[in-house]
């Protein structure tokens, strides 16, 4: 065959010994077969028969909105229904207010202000005047910090000498000097300066002076140990528990009782947790064993958990169990009673007591809708200690330290304690469970006396 492109015009006459199904063999040996011309047939197959579709009638929308000669896009858009605005537009002053109110806590702002004020006072006394943080160069600021870290001294040394030795009163605590550096660094960030006096290489020399100053204080005996929160002694804990659970028909005691129990069981600092609670903050549940417990159903701001972009999520399943064995000491019963005795319109869990309240008259409401002031919480632990006749007056933060120490003494793993407290690293939690309890100290001392003849 002279023209292979004309193969489609022929049919193949296969020899009898070759099967028509053997396509590969047939194609490979196509030249062996006799080709005969045949008449081509129409191989087009109509898969879908043509149907005559009548033209559709115009819809109501097409009839009513037909753009005429004078109709433009604006006219068409005006006929569409208006949608409510989804996103709230924020003005620049609103954005600044949002940043100022929530970016940093009140205590952090106060610490920053103190550090900047201290540095500016040193500048005023030691140089020509205040330092303009908006324009100061890295070189100039580094040189000033070199002198500042070595020369910074407290202002009221006479007053400080009343509570510490005279030589200690004339120098800052090591943590105070570190806090000043952190405060200055925060201030530079707040005013949008791309300067980091802690990590930038330009401030290496000033940081060397700070490090040398702290080491000099240790070598010369001027460095004071860090004073941590006291751990409440076991006997004082018994006195406190006996006092707050002594009377169930006392509005003041009921409020103190619930405040104390929440601080212990939720491992809070005592001053930053309670004022964020309201009457609907709790979910009462039953576990698989039939024991009742309560959980807080919303997040709360804490010192180490502010809720920002880089903040870790606070533990959401911290709980407080009921005391089935001793119903008189049951924290859940006290919480339920406080909620029941509070005006249902109250926005806070802890509120002022109704004026001229007579509990004996069977009053159903003991607490008003007026929440306690934040400063009131700072005196609650002091009132408890004095009325319970404890060996010393403890602060509210001591409750948190005591709860951590108790979990440590009970043999709880460090990761479980960190989960309850919200700490993110082990070094932070170790500052709490650093001491032996009184019982452990006595056992250790007895062992040394008996075995080492001390």
C-alpha positions as a Markdown table, in Angstrom:
| # | Residue | x | y | z |
|---|---|---|---|---|
| 1 | Unk | 0.0 | 0.0 | 0.0 |
| 2 | Unk | 1.4 | 3.3 | -1.1 |
| 3 | Unk | -0.5 | 5.6 | 1.2 |
| 4 | Unk | -0.8 | 4.6 | 4.8 |
| 5 | Unk | -3.2 | 7.5 | 5.5 |
| 6 | Unk | -5.8 | 5.7 | 3.3 |
| 7 | Unk | -6.0 | 2.8 | 5.7 |
| 8 | Unk | -9.3 | 4.0 | 6.9 |
| 9 | Unk | -10.9 | 3.3 | 3.5 |
| 10 | Unk | -10.2 | -0.5 | 3.7 |
| 11 | Unk | -11.4 | -3.4 | 5.7 |
| 12 | Unk | -9.1 | -6.2 | 6.7 |
| 13 | Unk | -9.6 | -9.7 | 5.5 |
| 14 | Unk | -8.1 | -11.7 | 8.3 |
| 15 | Unk | -6.7 | -15.2 | 7.6 |
| 16 | Unk | -8.7 | -18.0 | 9.3 |
| 17 | Unk | -5.9 | -18.8 | 11.7 |
| 18 | Unk | -5.9 | -15.2 | 13.1 |
| 19 | Unk | -8.5 | -14.1 | 15.6 |
| 20 | Unk | -10.2 | -10.8 | 15.0 |
| 21 | Unk | -9.7 | -10.1 | 18.7 |
| 22 | Unk | -6.0 | -10.1 | 18.5 |
| 23 | Unk | -5.7 | -6.4 | 17.9 |
| 24 | Unk | -2.0 | -6.0 | 18.9 |
| 25 | Unk | -1.0 | -8.8 | 16.4 |
| 26 | Unk | -3.1 | -7.3 | 13.7 |
| 27 | Unk | -1.6 | -3.8 | 14.1 |
| 28 | Unk | 1.9 | -5.2 | 14.3 |
| 29 | Unk | 1.5 | -7.2 | 11.1 |
| 30 | Unk | -0.8 | -5.0 | 9.2 |
| 31 | Unk | 1.2 | -5.2 | 6.0 |
| 32 | Unk | 0.6 | -9.0 | 5.8 |
| 33 | Unk | -3.1 | -8.7 | 5.4 |
| 34 | Unk | -5.1 | -8.1 | 2.2 |
| 35 | Unk | -6.8 | -4.8 | 2.1 |
| 36 | Unk | -9.8 | -4.2 | 0.0 |
| 37 | Unk | -11.5 | -0.8 | -0.7 |
| 38 | Unk | -14.9 | -0.5 | 0.7 |
| 39 | Unk | -17.6 | 2.2 | 0.7 |
| 40 | Unk | -17.3 | 4.5 | 3.7 |
| 41 | Unk | -20.4 | 4.7 | 5.8 |
| 42 | Unk | -21.6 | 7.5 | 8.1 |
| 43 | Unk | -20.3 | 6.7 | 11.5 |
| 44 | Unk | -21.6 | 9.7 | 13.3 |
| 45 | Unk | -24.1 | 8.7 | 16.0 |
| 46 | Unk | -26.6 | 11.2 | 17.3 |
| 47 | Unk | -26.3 | 10.6 | 21.1 |
| 48 | Unk | -28.8 | 13.2 | 22.1 |
| 49 | Unk | -31.7 | 13.8 | 19.7 |
| 50 | Unk | -32.4 | 17.4 | 19.1 |
| 51 | Unk | -35.4 | 18.9 | 20.9 |
| 52 | Unk | -37.2 | 22.0 | 20.1 |
| 53 | Unk | -37.3 | 24.1 | 23.3 |
| 54 | Unk | -39.9 | 26.8 | 23.3 |
| 55 | Unk | -38.6 | 30.2 | 24.4 |
| 56 | Unk | -39.2 | 30.9 | 28.1 |
| 57 | Unk | -41.4 | 33.6 | 29.2 |
| 58 | Unk | -39.7 | 36.5 | 30.9 |
| 59 | Unk | -39.7 | 36.3 | 34.7 |
| 60 | Unk | -41.3 | 38.9 | 36.9 |
| 61 | Unk | -37.8 | 40.2 | 37.8 |
| 62 | Unk | -36.9 | 40.6 | 34.2 |
| 63 | Unk | -40.2 | 42.5 | 33.5 |
| 64 | Unk | -39.8 | 44.9 | 36.4 |
| 65 | Unk | -36.1 | 45.6 | 36.1 |
| 66 | Unk | -35.5 | 46.1 | 32.4 |
| 67 | Unk | -32.9 | 48.7 | 31.8 |
| 68 | Unk | -34.3 | 51.3 | 29.5 |
| 69 | Unk | -32.5 | 54.0 | 27.6 |
| 70 | Unk | -32.3 | 56.2 | 30.7 |
| 71 | Unk | -31.6 | 53.5 | 33.3 |
| 72 | Unk | -28.0 | 53.5 | 34.7 |
| 73 | Unk | -26.2 | 51.3 | 37.2 |
| 74 | Unk | -27.0 | 53.6 | 40.1 |
| 75 | Unk | -30.7 | 53.3 | 39.4 |
| 76 | Unk | -30.4 | 49.5 | 39.4 |
| 77 | Unk | -28.5 | 49.4 | 42.7 |
| 78 | Unk | -31.0 | 51.7 | 44.4 |
| 79 | Unk | -33.6 | 49.1 | 43.8 |
| 80 | Unk | -31.7 | 46.4 | 45.8 |
| 81 | Unk | -32.4 | 46.0 | 49.5 |
| 82 | Unk | -29.9 | 47.7 | 51.8 |
| 83 | Unk | -27.8 | 45.4 | 54.0 |
| 84 | Unk | -26.9 | 46.2 | 57.6 |
| 85 | Unk | -23.2 | 47.1 | 58.1 |
| 86 | Unk | -21.3 | 44.1 | 59.4 |
| 87 | Unk | -18.0 | 45.7 | 60.5 |
| 88 | Unk | -17.9 | 48.5 | 63.1 |
| 89 | Unk | -15.7 | 51.4 | 62.0 |
| 90 | Unk | -13.2 | 52.4 | 64.7 |
| 91 | Unk | -11.8 | 55.9 | 64.8 |
| 92 | Unk | -8.2 | 56.6 | 65.6 |
| 93 | Unk | -9.0 | 57.8 | 69.2 |
| 94 | Unk | -11.0 | 54.6 | 69.8 |
| 95 | Unk | -8.0 | 52.5 | 68.7 |
| 96 | Unk | -5.7 | 54.4 | 71.0 |
| 97 | Unk | -8.1 | 54.0 | 73.9 |
| 98 | Unk | -8.3 | 50.3 | 73.3 |
| 99 | Unk | -4.5 | 50.0 | 73.4 |
| 100 | Unk | -4.2 | 52.2 | 76.5 |
| 101 | Unk | -6.8 | 50.4 | 78.5 |
| 102 | Unk | -6.1 | 46.7 | 77.7 |
| 103 | Unk | -2.6 | 46.3 | 76.2 |
| 104 | Unk | -0.9 | 46.5 | 79.6 |
| 105 | Unk | -2.3 | 45.9 | 83.1 |
| 106 | Unk | -2.5 | 48.8 | 85.6 |
| 107 | Unk | 0.3 | 47.5 | 87.7 |
| 108 | Unk | 2.6 | 47.2 | 84.6 |
| 109 | Unk | 1.8 | 50.8 | 83.6 |
| 110 | Unk | 2.6 | 51.9 | 87.2 |
| 111 | Unk | 5.9 | 50.1 | 87.2 |
| 112 | Unk | 6.8 | 51.6 | 83.8 |
| 113 | Unk | 6.0 | 55.1 | 85.1 |
| 114 | Unk | 8.1 | 54.5 | 88.2 |
| 115 | Unk | 11.2 | 53.3 | 86.2 |
| 116 | Unk | 11.0 | 56.2 | 83.8 |
| 117 | Unk | 10.6 | 58.7 | 86.6 |
| 118 | Unk | 13.6 | 57.3 | 88.5 |
| 119 | Unk | 15.8 | 57.5 | 85.4 |
| 120 | Unk | 14.7 | 61.1 | 84.6 |
| 121 | Unk | 15.5 | 62.1 | 88.2 |
| 122 | Unk | 19.0 | 60.7 | 87.8 |
| 123 | Unk | 19.4 | 62.5 | 84.5 |
| 124 | Unk | 18.3 | 65.8 | 86.0 |
| 125 | Unk | 20.9 | 65.4 | 88.8 |
| 126 | Unk | 23.7 | 63.9 | 86.9 |
| 127 | Unk | 23.5 | 65.6 | 83.4 |
| 128 | Unk | 22.1 | 68.6 | 81.7 |
| 129 | Unk | 18.4 | 67.6 | 82.0 |
| 130 | Unk | 15.8 | 65.1 | 81.1 |
| 131 | Unk | 16.4 | 62.6 | 78.3 |
| 132 | Unk | 14.1 | 62.8 | 75.3 |
| 133 | Unk | 13.4 | 59.1 | 74.6 |
| 134 | Unk | 11.8 | 60.1 | 71.3 |
| 135 | Unk | 15.1 | 61.4 | 69.8 |
| 136 | Unk | 18.0 | 59.9 | 71.9 |
| 137 | Unk | 20.4 | 57.8 | 70.0 |
| 138 | Unk | 21.4 | 54.3 | 71.0 |
| 139 | Unk | 25.0 | 55.4 | 71.6 |
| 140 | Unk | 24.0 | 58.2 | 73.9 |
| 141 | Unk | 21.4 | 56.1 | 75.8 |
| 142 | Unk | 23.9 | 53.3 | 76.3 |
| 143 | Unk | 26.4 | 55.7 | 77.8 |
| 144 | Unk | 23.8 | 57.1 | 80.2 |
| 145 | Unk | 22.7 | 53.7 | 81.3 |
| 146 | Unk | 26.2 | 52.6 | 82.1 |
| 147 | Unk | 26.4 | 55.3 | 84.7 |
| 148 | Unk | 22.8 | 55.0 | 85.8 |
| 149 | Unk | 23.0 | 51.3 | 86.7 |
| 150 | Unk | 26.0 | 51.9 | 88.9 |
| 151 | Unk | 24.8 | 55.2 | 90.5 |
| 152 | Unk | 21.1 | 54.6 | 91.1 |
| 153 | Unk | 20.3 | 54.8 | 94.8 |
| 154 | Unk | 17.0 | 54.9 | 96.8 |
| 155 | Unk | 15.5 | 58.2 | 97.8 |
| 156 | Unk | 14.3 | 57.7 | 101.4 |
| 157 | Unk | 17.1 | 55.8 | 103.0 |
| 158 | Unk | 16.1 | 57.0 | 106.5 |
| 159 | Unk | 12.7 | 55.5 | 106.2 |
| 160 | Unk | 14.0 | 52.3 | 104.7 |
| 161 | Unk | 16.6 | 52.0 | 107.5 |
| 162 | Unk | 13.7 | 51.4 | 109.9 |
| 163 | Unk | 12.9 | 48.0 | 108.4 |
| 164 | Unk | 16.4 | 46.9 | 107.3 |
| 165 | Unk | 20.1 | 47.4 | 108.1 |
| 166 | Unk | 21.5 | 50.8 | 107.3 |
| 167 | Unk | 23.9 | 49.4 | 104.7 |
| 168 | Unk | 21.0 | 47.7 | 102.8 |
| 169 | Unk | 18.8 | 50.8 | 103.0 |
| 170 | Unk | 21.2 | 52.7 | 100.7 |
| 171 | Unk | 21.1 | 50.4 | 97.8 |
| 172 | Unk | 18.3 | 49.0 | 95.6 |
| 173 | Unk | 17.4 | 45.4 | 95.7 |
| 174 | Unk | 18.7 | 43.4 | 92.7 |
| 175 | Unk | 15.1 | 42.9 | 91.4 |
| 176 | Unk | 14.5 | 46.6 | 91.6 |
| 177 | Unk | 17.4 | 47.3 | 89.2 |
| 178 | Unk | 16.2 | 44.7 | 86.8 |
| 179 | Unk | 12.7 | 46.1 | 87.0 |
| 180 | Unk | 14.0 | 49.6 | 86.1 |
| 181 | Unk | 15.7 | 48.3 | 83.0 |
| 182 | Unk | 12.5 | 46.4 | 82.0 |
| 183 | Unk | 10.4 | 49.6 | 82.6 |
| 184 | Unk | 12.6 | 51.7 | 80.4 |
| 185 | Unk | 12.5 | 49.0 | 77.7 |
| 186 | Unk | 8.7 | 48.9 | 77.8 |
| 187 | Unk | 8.6 | 52.7 | 77.6 |
| 188 | Unk | 10.7 | 52.7 | 74.4 |
| 189 | Unk | 8.3 | 50.2 | 72.9 |
| 190 | Unk | 5.3 | 52.2 | 73.9 |
| 191 | Unk | 6.6 | 55.3 | 72.0 |
| 192 | Unk | 7.4 | 53.1 | 68.9 |
| 193 | Unk | 11.2 | 53.3 | 69.2 |
| 194 | Unk | 12.9 | 50.3 | 67.6 |
| 195 | Unk | 15.3 | 50.0 | 70.5 |
| 196 | Unk | 15.8 | 47.1 | 72.9 |
| 197 | Unk | 18.1 | 47.9 | 75.7 |
| 198 | Unk | 18.2 | 44.3 | 76.9 |
| 199 | Unk | 19.1 | 42.5 | 73.7 |
| 200 | Unk | 20.5 | 45.0 | 71.2 |
| 201 | Unk | 24.3 | 44.8 | 70.8 |
| 202 | Unk | 24.6 | 48.6 | 71.1 |
| 203 | Unk | 23.7 | 48.2 | 74.8 |
| 204 | Unk | 26.1 | 45.4 | 75.6 |
| 205 | Unk | 28.4 | 47.6 | 77.7 |
| 206 | Unk | 25.6 | 49.0 | 79.8 |
| 207 | Unk | 24.3 | 45.5 | 80.5 |
| 208 | Unk | 27.8 | 44.5 | 81.5 |
| 209 | Unk | 27.8 | 47.3 | 84.1 |
| 210 | Unk | 24.5 | 46.2 | 85.5 |
| 211 | Unk | 25.7 | 42.6 | 85.8 |
| 212 | Unk | 28.9 | 43.8 | 87.5 |
| 213 | Unk | 26.9 | 45.9 | 89.9 |
| 214 | Unk | 24.7 | 43.0 | 91.0 |
| 215 | Unk | 27.8 | 40.8 | 91.5 |
| 216 | Unk | 29.5 | 43.5 | 93.5 |
| 217 | Unk | 26.5 | 43.7 | 95.8 |
| 218 | Unk | 26.7 | 40.0 | 96.5 |
| 219 | Unk | 30.5 | 40.1 | 97.0 |
| 220 | Unk | 30.2 | 43.0 | 99.5 |
| 221 | Unk | 27.2 | 41.7 | 101.4 |
| 222 | Unk | 24.8 | 44.3 | 100.2 |
| 223 | Unk | 22.6 | 42.0 | 98.2 |
| 224 | Unk | 19.4 | 41.0 | 100.1 |
| 225 | Unk | 17.6 | 37.7 | 99.4 |
| 226 | Unk | 14.3 | 37.8 | 97.6 |
| 227 | Unk | 11.4 | 37.8 | 100.1 |
| 228 | Unk | 8.8 | 35.4 | 98.9 |
| 229 | Unk | 5.2 | 35.0 | 100.2 |
| 230 | Unk | 4.9 | 33.2 | 103.5 |
| 231 | Unk | 3.4 | 29.7 | 103.6 |
| 232 | Unk | 0.6 | 29.6 | 106.2 |
| 233 | Unk | 1.5 | 27.3 | 109.0 |
| 234 | Unk | -0.7 | 24.2 | 109.5 |
| 235 | Unk | -1.9 | 25.4 | 112.9 |
| 236 | Unk | -2.9 | 28.8 | 111.5 |
| 237 | Unk | -4.8 | 27.0 | 108.7 |
| 238 | Unk | -6.8 | 25.2 | 111.3 |
| 239 | Unk | -7.5 | 28.5 | 113.1 |
| 240 | Unk | -8.6 | 30.1 | 109.9 |
| 241 | Unk | -10.9 | 27.2 | 108.9 |
| 242 | Unk | -12.5 | 27.1 | 112.3 |
| 243 | Unk | -13.2 | 30.8 | 112.3 |
| 244 | Unk | -14.7 | 31.2 | 108.8 |
| 245 | Unk | -16.9 | 28.1 | 109.2 |
| 246 | Unk | -17.9 | 28.9 | 112.8 |
| 247 | Unk | -21.3 | 30.6 | 112.1 |
| 248 | Unk | -23.6 | 30.0 | 109.2 |
| 249 | Unk | -25.9 | 32.9 | 110.1 |
| 250 | Unk | -23.5 | 35.7 | 109.7 |
| 251 | Unk | -23.4 | 37.8 | 106.5 |
| 252 | Unk | -19.8 | 38.9 | 107.0 |
| 253 | Unk | -18.5 | 35.5 | 107.8 |
| 254 | Unk | -20.3 | 33.9 | 104.8 |
| 255 | Unk | -18.7 | 36.4 | 102.4 |
| 256 | Unk | -15.2 | 35.8 | 104.0 |
| 257 | Unk | -15.8 | 32.0 | 103.8 |
| 258 | Unk | -16.6 | 32.0 | 100.1 |
| 259 | Unk | -13.7 | 34.4 | 99.3 |
| 260 | Unk | -11.3 | 32.2 | 101.3 |
| 261 | Unk | -12.5 | 28.9 | 99.7 |
| 262 | Unk | -12.3 | 30.2 | 96.2 |
| 263 | Unk | -8.8 | 31.5 | 96.7 |
| 264 | Unk | -7.5 | 28.2 | 98.0 |
| 265 | Unk | -9.3 | 25.8 | 95.6 |
| 266 | Unk | -8.8 | 27.9 | 92.4 |
| 267 | Unk | -5.2 | 28.7 | 93.5 |
| 268 | Unk | -5.7 | 32.5 | 92.9 |
| 269 | Unk | -3.7 | 35.4 | 94.2 |
| 270 | Unk | -6.7 | 36.6 | 96.1 |
| 271 | Unk | -6.8 | 40.2 | 94.7 |
| 272 | Unk | -7.1 | 39.7 | 90.9 |
| 273 | Unk | -9.6 | 36.9 | 90.7 |
| 274 | Unk | -12.6 | 37.5 | 92.9 |
| 275 | Unk | -13.8 | 40.8 | 91.6 |
| 276 | Unk | -14.2 | 39.3 | 88.1 |
| 277 | Unk | -16.8 | 36.7 | 89.3 |
| 278 | Unk | -20.6 | 37.2 | 89.1 |
| 279 | Unk | -23.6 | 35.2 | 90.1 |
| 280 | Unk | -23.6 | 33.3 | 86.8 |
| 281 | Unk | -19.9 | 32.4 | 86.8 |
| 282 | Unk | -20.3 | 28.9 | 88.1 |
| 283 | Unk | -21.4 | 25.6 | 86.7 |
| 284 | Unk | -22.4 | 23.0 | 89.3 |
| 285 | Unk | -21.8 | 19.4 | 88.1 |
| 286 | Unk | -21.7 | 15.8 | 89.3 |
| 287 | Unk | -18.8 | 13.5 | 88.5 |
| 288 | Unk | -18.9 | 9.7 | 87.8 |
| 289 | Unk | -18.7 | 8.9 | 91.5 |
| 290 | Unk | -21.7 | 11.1 | 92.3 |
| 291 | Unk | -19.6 | 13.8 | 94.0 |
| 292 | Unk | -20.6 | 17.4 | 93.3 |
| 293 | Unk | -18.2 | 20.0 | 92.2 |
| 294 | Unk | -18.2 | 23.5 | 90.7 |
| 295 | Unk | -16.3 | 25.1 | 87.8 |
| 296 | Unk | -15.9 | 28.7 | 86.6 |
| 297 | Unk | -17.5 | 28.9 | 83.2 |
| 298 | Unk | -15.5 | 31.9 | 81.8 |
| 299 | Unk | -11.9 | 33.1 | 81.6 |
| 300 | Unk | -10.5 | 35.5 | 84.1 |
| 301 | Unk | -7.6 | 37.9 | 83.8 |
| 302 | Unk | -4.5 | 37.0 | 85.9 |
| 303 | Unk | -1.0 | 38.4 | 86.3 |
| 304 | Unk | 0.5 | 35.6 | 84.2 |
| 305 | Unk | -2.5 | 35.1 | 81.9 |
| 306 | Unk | -3.7 | 38.4 | 80.3 |
| 307 | Unk | -5.4 | 36.8 | 77.3 |
| 308 | Unk | -3.4 | 38.5 | 74.5 |
| 309 | Unk | -2.0 | 37.1 | 71.3 |
| 310 | Unk | 1.0 | 35.5 | 72.9 |
| 311 | Unk | -0.8 | 34.5 | 76.1 |
| 312 | Unk | -1.5 | 30.9 | 76.7 |
| 313 | Unk | -5.1 | 29.8 | 77.4 |
| 314 | Unk | -5.9 | 29.6 | 81.1 |
| 315 | Unk | -6.9 | 26.2 | 82.5 |
| 316 | Unk | -10.7 | 25.9 | 82.0 |
| 317 | Unk | -11.4 | 22.9 | 84.2 |
| 318 | Unk | -10.2 | 24.0 | 87.6 |
| 319 | Unk | -12.7 | 22.9 | 90.2 |
| 320 | Unk | -13.8 | 23.0 | 93.8 |
| 321 | Unk | -15.4 | 19.8 | 95.3 |
| 322 | Unk | -17.9 | 19.5 | 98.0 |
| 323 | Unk | -17.0 | 18.2 | 101.4 |
| 324 | Unk | -19.4 | 15.2 | 101.9 |
| 325 | Unk | -17.8 | 14.1 | 105.2 |
| 326 | Unk | -18.0 | 17.4 | 106.9 |
| 327 | Unk | -21.0 | 19.3 | 105.6 |
| 328 | Unk | -20.3 | 22.2 | 108.0 |
| 329 | Unk | -17.0 | 22.8 | 106.2 |
| 330 | Unk | -18.5 | 22.3 | 102.7 |
| 331 | Unk | -17.3 | 25.1 | 100.3 |
| 332 | Unk | -20.0 | 24.4 | 97.8 |
| 333 | Unk | -22.8 | 24.9 | 100.3 |
| 334 | Unk | -21.3 | 28.2 | 101.3 |
| 335 | Unk | -21.1 | 29.3 | 97.6 |
| 336 | Unk | -24.7 | 28.3 | 97.0 |
| 337 | Unk | -25.9 | 30.2 | 100.0 |
| 338 | Unk | -24.0 | 33.3 | 99.1 |
| 339 | Unk | -25.6 | 33.3 | 95.6 |
| 340 | Unk | -29.1 | 32.6 | 97.1 |
| 341 | Unk | -28.7 | 35.5 | 99.6 |
| 342 | Unk | -27.6 | 38.0 | 96.9 |
| 343 | Unk | -29.9 | 40.3 | 95.0 |
| 344 | Unk | -30.4 | 38.6 | 91.6 |
| 345 | Unk | -29.8 | 41.9 | 89.8 |
| 346 | Unk | -26.3 | 42.1 | 91.2 |
| 347 | Unk | -23.5 | 42.2 | 88.6 |
| 348 | Unk | -20.8 | 40.9 | 91.0 |
| 349 | Unk | -20.5 | 37.9 | 93.3 |
| 350 | Unk | -19.2 | 39.8 | 96.3 |
| 351 | Unk | -21.4 | 42.8 | 97.2 |
| 352 | Unk | -22.1 | 45.1 | 100.1 |
| 353 | Unk | -24.3 | 43.9 | 102.9 |
| 354 | Unk | -27.9 | 45.2 | 103.2 |
| 355 | Unk | -28.0 | 48.2 | 105.6 |
| 356 | Unk | -29.4 | 47.3 | 109.0 |
| 357 | Unk | -29.6 | 43.7 | 108.1 |
| 358 | Unk | -31.3 | 41.5 | 110.7 |
| 359 | Unk | -30.5 | 37.9 | 109.9 |
| 360 | Unk | -32.7 | 36.6 | 112.7 |
| 361 | Unk | -35.8 | 38.1 | 111.0 |
| 362 | Unk | -35.4 | 35.6 | 108.1 |
| 363 | Unk | -34.4 | 38.1 | 105.5 |
| 364 | Unk | -34.0 | 36.4 | 102.1 |
| 365 | Unk | -31.6 | 39.0 | 100.7 |
| 366 | Unk | -28.4 | 39.8 | 102.6 |
| 367 | Unk | -26.3 | 41.5 | 99.9 |
| 368 | Unk | -27.1 | 44.4 | 97.7 |
| 369 | Unk | -26.3 | 45.1 | 94.0 |
| 370 | Unk | -23.4 | 47.3 | 95.0 |
| 371 | Unk | -20.1 | 45.5 | 94.4 |
| 372 | Unk | -17.2 | 45.6 | 96.8 |
| 373 | Unk | -14.5 | 48.0 | 95.8 |
| 374 | Unk | -11.2 | 46.3 | 94.6 |
| 375 | Unk | -9.3 | 47.8 | 97.5 |
| 376 | Unk | -11.6 | 46.0 | 100.0 |
| 377 | Unk | -10.2 | 42.6 | 98.9 |
| 378 | Unk | -6.7 | 43.6 | 100.1 |
| 379 | Unk | -8.0 | 43.7 | 103.7 |
| 380 | Unk | -10.0 | 40.5 | 103.9 |
| 381 | Unk | -7.1 | 38.2 | 104.7 |
| 382 | Unk | -5.9 | 40.6 | 107.4 |
| 383 | Unk | -9.4 | 40.6 | 109.0 |
| 384 | Unk | -9.5 | 36.8 | 108.9 |
| 385 | Unk | -6.0 | 36.4 | 110.5 |
| 386 | Unk | -6.8 | 38.9 | 113.3 |
| 387 | Unk | -10.2 | 37.4 | 114.2 |
| 388 | Unk | -8.9 | 33.8 | 113.9 |
| 389 | Unk | -6.0 | 34.8 | 116.2 |
| 390 | Unk | -3.3 | 33.5 | 113.9 |
| 391 | Unk | 0.4 | 33.6 | 114.9 |
| 392 | Unk | 1.0 | 36.3 | 112.3 |
| 393 | Unk | -1.0 | 38.4 | 109.7 |
| 394 | Unk | -0.8 | 36.9 | 106.2 |
| 395 | Unk | -1.5 | 38.5 | 102.9 |
| 396 | Unk | -4.0 | 37.3 | 100.3 |
| 397 | Unk | -1.1 | 36.1 | 98.1 |
| 398 | Unk | -0.1 | 33.7 | 100.9 |
| 399 | Unk | -3.2 | 31.6 | 100.1 |
| 400 | Unk | -1.9 | 30.9 | 96.6 |
| 401 | Unk | 1.6 | 30.1 | 97.9 |
| 402 | Unk | 0.0 | 27.8 | 100.6 |
| 403 | Unk | -2.1 | 25.9 | 98.1 |
| 404 | Unk | 1.0 | 25.3 | 95.9 |
| 405 | Unk | 3.0 | 24.2 | 98.9 |
| 406 | Unk | 0.3 | 21.8 | 100.0 |
| 407 | Unk | 0.1 | 20.2 | 96.6 |
| 408 | Unk | 3.9 | 19.8 | 96.5 |
| 409 | Unk | 4.0 | 18.3 | 100.0 |
| 410 | Unk | 1.2 | 15.9 | 98.9 |
| 411 | Unk | 3.4 | 14.6 | 96.1 |
| 412 | Unk | 1.7 | 16.1 | 93.1 |
| 413 | Unk | 3.8 | 16.2 | 90.0 |
| 414 | Unk | 5.1 | 19.6 | 89.0 |
| 415 | Unk | 3.3 | 19.7 | 85.7 |
| 416 | Unk | 0.0 | 19.2 | 87.5 |
| 417 | Unk | 0.7 | 22.0 | 89.9 |
| 418 | Unk | 1.7 | 24.2 | 87.0 |
| 419 | Unk | -1.6 | 23.5 | 85.3 |
| 420 | Unk | -3.6 | 24.5 | 88.3 |
| 421 | Unk | -1.6 | 27.7 | 88.8 |
| 422 | Unk | -1.2 | 28.7 | 85.2 |
| 423 | Unk | 2.6 | 29.0 | 85.4 |
| 424 | Unk | 4.4 | 28.4 | 82.1 |
| 425 | Unk | 7.8 | 27.3 | 83.3 |
| 426 | Unk | 9.2 | 25.3 | 86.2 |
| 427 | Unk | 11.5 | 28.1 | 87.5 |
| 428 | Unk | 8.5 | 30.2 | 88.3 |
| 429 | Unk | 6.6 | 27.5 | 90.3 |
| 430 | Unk | 9.8 | 26.6 | 92.2 |
| 431 | Unk | 9.8 | 30.0 | 93.9 |
| 432 | Unk | 6.6 | 28.9 | 95.7 |
| 433 | Unk | 7.4 | 25.3 | 96.8 |
| 434 | Unk | 11.0 | 26.2 | 97.8 |
| 435 | Unk | 10.6 | 25.6 | 101.5 |
| 436 | Unk | 10.1 | 22.6 | 103.6 |
| 437 | Unk | 7.0 | 22.6 | 105.8 |
| 438 | Unk | 7.4 | 22.8 | 109.6 |
| 439 | Unk | 6.9 | 19.1 | 110.0 |
| 440 | Unk | 9.5 | 18.3 | 107.3 |
| 441 | Unk | 12.0 | 20.7 | 108.9 |
| 442 | Unk | 11.6 | 18.9 | 112.3 |
| 443 | Unk | 12.0 | 15.5 | 110.6 |
| 444 | Unk | 15.2 | 16.6 | 108.8 |
| 445 | Unk | 16.6 | 18.2 | 111.9 |
| 446 | Unk | 15.9 | 15.1 | 114.0 |
| 447 | Unk | 17.7 | 13.0 | 111.4 |
| 448 | Unk | 20.8 | 15.2 | 111.4 |
| 449 | Unk | 20.9 | 15.3 | 115.2 |
| 450 | Unk | 20.6 | 11.5 | 115.6 |
| 451 | Unk | 23.0 | 10.6 | 112.8 |
| 452 | Unk | 25.5 | 13.4 | 112.6 |
| 453 | Unk | 25.6 | 14.3 | 116.3 |
| 454 | Unk | 24.8 | 18.0 | 115.6 |
